[in-house]
C-alpha positions as MATLAB code, in Angstrom:
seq = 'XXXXXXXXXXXXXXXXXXXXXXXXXXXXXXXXXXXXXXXXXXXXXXXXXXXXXXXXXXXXXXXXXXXXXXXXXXXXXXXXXXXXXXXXXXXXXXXXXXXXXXXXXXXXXXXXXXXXXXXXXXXXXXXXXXXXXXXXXXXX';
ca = [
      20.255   16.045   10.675;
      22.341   13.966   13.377;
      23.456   10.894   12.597;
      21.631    8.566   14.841;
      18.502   10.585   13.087;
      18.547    8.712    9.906;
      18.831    4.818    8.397;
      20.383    3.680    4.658;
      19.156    0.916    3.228;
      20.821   -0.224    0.208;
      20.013   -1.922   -3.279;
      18.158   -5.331   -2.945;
      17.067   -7.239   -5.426;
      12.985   -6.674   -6.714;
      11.566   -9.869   -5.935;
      13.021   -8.984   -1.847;
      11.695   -5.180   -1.486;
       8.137   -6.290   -0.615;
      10.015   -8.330    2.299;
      11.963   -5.868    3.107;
      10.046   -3.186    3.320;
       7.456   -4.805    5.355;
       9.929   -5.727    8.107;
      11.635   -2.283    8.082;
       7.643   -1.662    9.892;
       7.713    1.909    8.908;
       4.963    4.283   10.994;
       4.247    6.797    7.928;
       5.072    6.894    3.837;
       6.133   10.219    2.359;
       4.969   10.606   -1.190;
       5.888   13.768   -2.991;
       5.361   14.255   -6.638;
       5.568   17.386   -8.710;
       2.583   17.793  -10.814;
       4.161   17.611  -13.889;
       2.710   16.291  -17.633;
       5.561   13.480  -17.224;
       4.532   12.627  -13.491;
       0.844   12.494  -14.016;
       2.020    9.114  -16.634;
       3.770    7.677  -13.738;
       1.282    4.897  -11.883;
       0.519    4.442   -7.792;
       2.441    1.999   -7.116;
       4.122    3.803   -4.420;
       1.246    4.413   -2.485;
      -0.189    0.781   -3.487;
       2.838   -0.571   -1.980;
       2.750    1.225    1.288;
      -1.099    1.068    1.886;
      -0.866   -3.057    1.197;
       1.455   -3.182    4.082;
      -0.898   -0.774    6.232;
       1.095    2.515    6.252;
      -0.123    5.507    5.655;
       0.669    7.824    3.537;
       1.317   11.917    3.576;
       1.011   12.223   -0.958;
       0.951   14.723   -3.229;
      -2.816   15.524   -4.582;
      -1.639   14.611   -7.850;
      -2.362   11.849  -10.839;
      -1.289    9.284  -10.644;
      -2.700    9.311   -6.923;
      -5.696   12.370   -6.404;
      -7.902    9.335   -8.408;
      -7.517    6.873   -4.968;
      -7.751    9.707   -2.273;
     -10.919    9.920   -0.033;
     -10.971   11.756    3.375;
     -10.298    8.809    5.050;
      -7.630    6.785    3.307;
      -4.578    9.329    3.788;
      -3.393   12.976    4.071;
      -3.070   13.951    0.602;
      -1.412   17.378    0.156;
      -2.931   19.724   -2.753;
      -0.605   22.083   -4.360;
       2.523   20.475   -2.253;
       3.076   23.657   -0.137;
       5.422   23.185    2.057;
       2.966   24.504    5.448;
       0.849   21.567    4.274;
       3.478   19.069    3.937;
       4.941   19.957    7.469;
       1.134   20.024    8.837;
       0.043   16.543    7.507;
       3.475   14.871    8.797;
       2.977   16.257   12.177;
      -0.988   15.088   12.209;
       0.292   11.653   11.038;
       2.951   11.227   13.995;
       0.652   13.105   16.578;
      -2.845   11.398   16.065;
      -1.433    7.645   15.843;
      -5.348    6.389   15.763;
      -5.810    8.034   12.633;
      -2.493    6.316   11.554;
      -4.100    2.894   11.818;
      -7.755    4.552   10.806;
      -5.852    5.944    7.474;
      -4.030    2.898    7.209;
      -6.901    0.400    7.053;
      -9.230    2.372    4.928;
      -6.265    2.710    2.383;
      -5.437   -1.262    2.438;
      -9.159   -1.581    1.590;
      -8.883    1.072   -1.499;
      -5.923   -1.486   -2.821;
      -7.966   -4.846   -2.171;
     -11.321   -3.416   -4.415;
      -8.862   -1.811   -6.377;
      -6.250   -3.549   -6.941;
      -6.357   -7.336   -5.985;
      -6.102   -9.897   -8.533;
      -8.830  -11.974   -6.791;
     -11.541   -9.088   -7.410;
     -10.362   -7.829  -10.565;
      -9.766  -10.511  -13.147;
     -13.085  -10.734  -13.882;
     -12.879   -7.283  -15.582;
      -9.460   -8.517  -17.538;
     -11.715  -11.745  -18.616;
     -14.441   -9.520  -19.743;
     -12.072   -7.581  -21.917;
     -10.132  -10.013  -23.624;
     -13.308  -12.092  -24.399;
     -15.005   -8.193  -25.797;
     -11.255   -8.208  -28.047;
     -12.276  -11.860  -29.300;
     -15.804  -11.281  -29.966;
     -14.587   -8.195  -31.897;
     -11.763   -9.085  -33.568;
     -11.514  -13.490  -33.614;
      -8.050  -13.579  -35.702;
      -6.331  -11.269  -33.855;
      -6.174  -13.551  -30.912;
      -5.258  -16.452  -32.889;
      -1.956  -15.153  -33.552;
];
């Protein structure tokens, strides 16, 4: 690949990549992942990442992310054949309204999903279900 074909980006610290990658404004994520017993323990957080910052994704139809796919949130790639990879790419960077479409619908997976402000009710209701369950545990 030439050259002027290609950016590197090197190590910054943790607490900067959200920054950073948000003002690098990239058009389309590339998530492969073999399906493998060791990748399906692996969590989203890729995809998370990318779809909070609306862009979409092309991702491997794989756990940790086949459970957050729906037709309209991302091109998700089942088997990872190569064809398919090359064919969702190319619909991502020739149909830039379903980039946004893709993008927005994914964003709103993460917010019911994954925002703090709709899901620590459900960490609440837990913790209390621990307590009721098991009162000197949580004294420690």
């Amino acid at each position: 690949m030439p050259i002027d074909r290609w950016e590197h980006h090197g190590w910054i610290d943790t607490h900067a990549y959200p920054y950073k990658t948000s003002i690098l404004d990239p058009d389309i994520a590339l998530i492969p992942l073999e399906d493998t017993e060791f990748n399906k323990c692996k969590s989203n957080i890729k995809w998370v990442e990318m779809s909070a910052i609306n862009v979409p994704c092309v991702t491997s139809l794989v756990s940790p992310y086949k459970e957050y796919e729906t037709e309209d949130n991302g091109v998700f790639i089942e088997g990872n054949n190569k064809d398919a990879w090359i064919d969702g790419i190319s619909y991502l960077i020739d149909n830039p309204d379903k980039r946004i479409e893709f993008a927005k619908a994914a964003k709103q997976t993460v917010k019911d999903n994954f925002d703090i402000k709709t899901q620590f009710p459900k960490w609440v209701k837990a913790y209390k279900n621990i307590e009721d369950k098991n009162p000197i545990m949580l004294q420690l």
